[in-house]
Tab-separated table of C-alpha atoms in Angstrom:
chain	number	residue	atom	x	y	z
A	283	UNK	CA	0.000	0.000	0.000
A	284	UNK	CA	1.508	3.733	-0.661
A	285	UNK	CA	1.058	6.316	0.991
A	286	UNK	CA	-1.058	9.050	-1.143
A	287	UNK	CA	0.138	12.698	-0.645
A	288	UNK	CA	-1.341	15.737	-2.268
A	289	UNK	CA	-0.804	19.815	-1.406
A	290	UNK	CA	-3.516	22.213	-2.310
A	291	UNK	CA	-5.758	24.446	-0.570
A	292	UNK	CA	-8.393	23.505	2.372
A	293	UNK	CA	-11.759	24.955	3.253
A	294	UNK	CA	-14.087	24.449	6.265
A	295	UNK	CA	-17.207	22.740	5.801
A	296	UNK	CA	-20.343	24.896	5.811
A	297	UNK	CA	-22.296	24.475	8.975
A	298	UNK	CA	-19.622	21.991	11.085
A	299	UNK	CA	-19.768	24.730	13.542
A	300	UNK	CA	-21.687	22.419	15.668
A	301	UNK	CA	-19.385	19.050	15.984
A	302	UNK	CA	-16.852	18.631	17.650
A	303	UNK	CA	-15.712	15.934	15.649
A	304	UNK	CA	-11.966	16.716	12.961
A	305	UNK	CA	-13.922	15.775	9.630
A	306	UNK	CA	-13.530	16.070	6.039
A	307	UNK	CA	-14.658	15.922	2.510
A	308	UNK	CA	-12.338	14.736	-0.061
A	309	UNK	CA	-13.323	14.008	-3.773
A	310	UNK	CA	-11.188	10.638	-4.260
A	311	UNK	CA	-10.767	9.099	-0.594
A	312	UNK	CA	-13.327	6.642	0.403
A	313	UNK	CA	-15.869	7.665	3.408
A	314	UNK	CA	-13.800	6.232	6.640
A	315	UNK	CA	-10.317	7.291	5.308
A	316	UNK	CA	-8.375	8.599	8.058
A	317	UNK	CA	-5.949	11.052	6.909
A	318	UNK	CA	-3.485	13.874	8.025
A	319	UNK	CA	-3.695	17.629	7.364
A	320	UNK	CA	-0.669	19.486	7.907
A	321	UNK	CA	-0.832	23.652	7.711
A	322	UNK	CA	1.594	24.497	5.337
A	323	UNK	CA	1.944	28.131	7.082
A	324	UNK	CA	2.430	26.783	10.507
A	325	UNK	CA	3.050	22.836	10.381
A	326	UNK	CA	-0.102	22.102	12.700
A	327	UNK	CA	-1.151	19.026	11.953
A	328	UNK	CA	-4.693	17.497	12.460
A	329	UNK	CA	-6.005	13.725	11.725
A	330	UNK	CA	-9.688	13.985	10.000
A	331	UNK	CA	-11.797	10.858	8.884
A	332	UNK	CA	-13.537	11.387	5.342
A	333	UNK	CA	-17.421	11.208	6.262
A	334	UNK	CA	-18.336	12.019	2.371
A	335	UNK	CA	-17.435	13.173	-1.183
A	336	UNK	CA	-16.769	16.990	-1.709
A	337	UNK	CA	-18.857	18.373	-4.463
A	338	UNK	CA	-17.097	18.316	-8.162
A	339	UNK	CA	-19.182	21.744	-8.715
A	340	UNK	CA	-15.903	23.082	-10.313
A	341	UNK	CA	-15.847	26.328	-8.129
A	342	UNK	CA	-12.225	26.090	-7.210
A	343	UNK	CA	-10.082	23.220	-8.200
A	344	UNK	CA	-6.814	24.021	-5.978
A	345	UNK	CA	-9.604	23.037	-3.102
A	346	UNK	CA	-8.574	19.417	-2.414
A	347	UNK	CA	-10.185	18.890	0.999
A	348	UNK	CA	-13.058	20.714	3.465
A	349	UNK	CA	-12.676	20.195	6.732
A	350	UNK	CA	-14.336	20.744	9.966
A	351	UNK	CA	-14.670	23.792	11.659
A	352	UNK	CA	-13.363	22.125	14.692
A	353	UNK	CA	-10.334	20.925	12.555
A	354	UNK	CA	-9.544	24.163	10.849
A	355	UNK	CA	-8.960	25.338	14.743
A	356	UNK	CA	-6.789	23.220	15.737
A	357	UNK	CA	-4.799	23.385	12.526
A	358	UNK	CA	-4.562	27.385	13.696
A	359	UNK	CA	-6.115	28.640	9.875
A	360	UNK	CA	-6.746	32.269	9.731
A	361	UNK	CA	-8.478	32.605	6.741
A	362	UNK	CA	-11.270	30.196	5.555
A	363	UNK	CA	-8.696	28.883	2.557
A	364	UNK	CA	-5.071	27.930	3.334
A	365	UNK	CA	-2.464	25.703	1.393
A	366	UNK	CA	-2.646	22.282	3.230
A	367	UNK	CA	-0.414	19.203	2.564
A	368	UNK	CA	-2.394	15.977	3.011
A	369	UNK	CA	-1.631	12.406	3.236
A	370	UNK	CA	-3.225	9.016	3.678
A	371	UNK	CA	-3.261	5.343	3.095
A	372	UNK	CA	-6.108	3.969	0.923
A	373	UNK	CA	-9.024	2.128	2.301
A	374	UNK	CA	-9.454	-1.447	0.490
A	375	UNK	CA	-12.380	-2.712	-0.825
């Protein structure tokens, strides 16, 4: 199995102000991926499980991941989009 890694930009996920849990949205990971978010402004690093797809709506393709408002705390973001570096090991079937 190898490790996946991929560096773009991350958003929070509209109205996660209300969990507590570090989730995500990722448009290639399967739901119960666990995978690792690292700030690339700061080198915080969160762990967020993949509870669905993220929309392929086309708005902004450097978006590779929304996350949790809980997550985007600890991970210290300042503004709702930052460049993230994430990584993860594939689920199997």
């Amino acid at each position: 199995i190898e490790k996946i890694t991929e560096k773009g930009v991350a958003e929070t996920i509209e109205g996660s102000d209300n969990t507590d849990k570090y989730l995500a949205l990722h448009r290639t990971a399967k739901i119960g991926t666990i995978m690792q978010v690292r700030n690339d402004l700061n080198d915080q690093i969160v762990f967020v499980r993949v509870l669905g797809k993220m929309p392929n709506n086309g708005v902004d393709d450097k978006v590779i991941i929304r996350i949790s408002k809980k997550a985007f705390q600890k991970l210290g973001g300042v503004d709702y989009k930052f460049p993230v570096e994430i990584s993860y090991l594939p689920l199997n079937d």
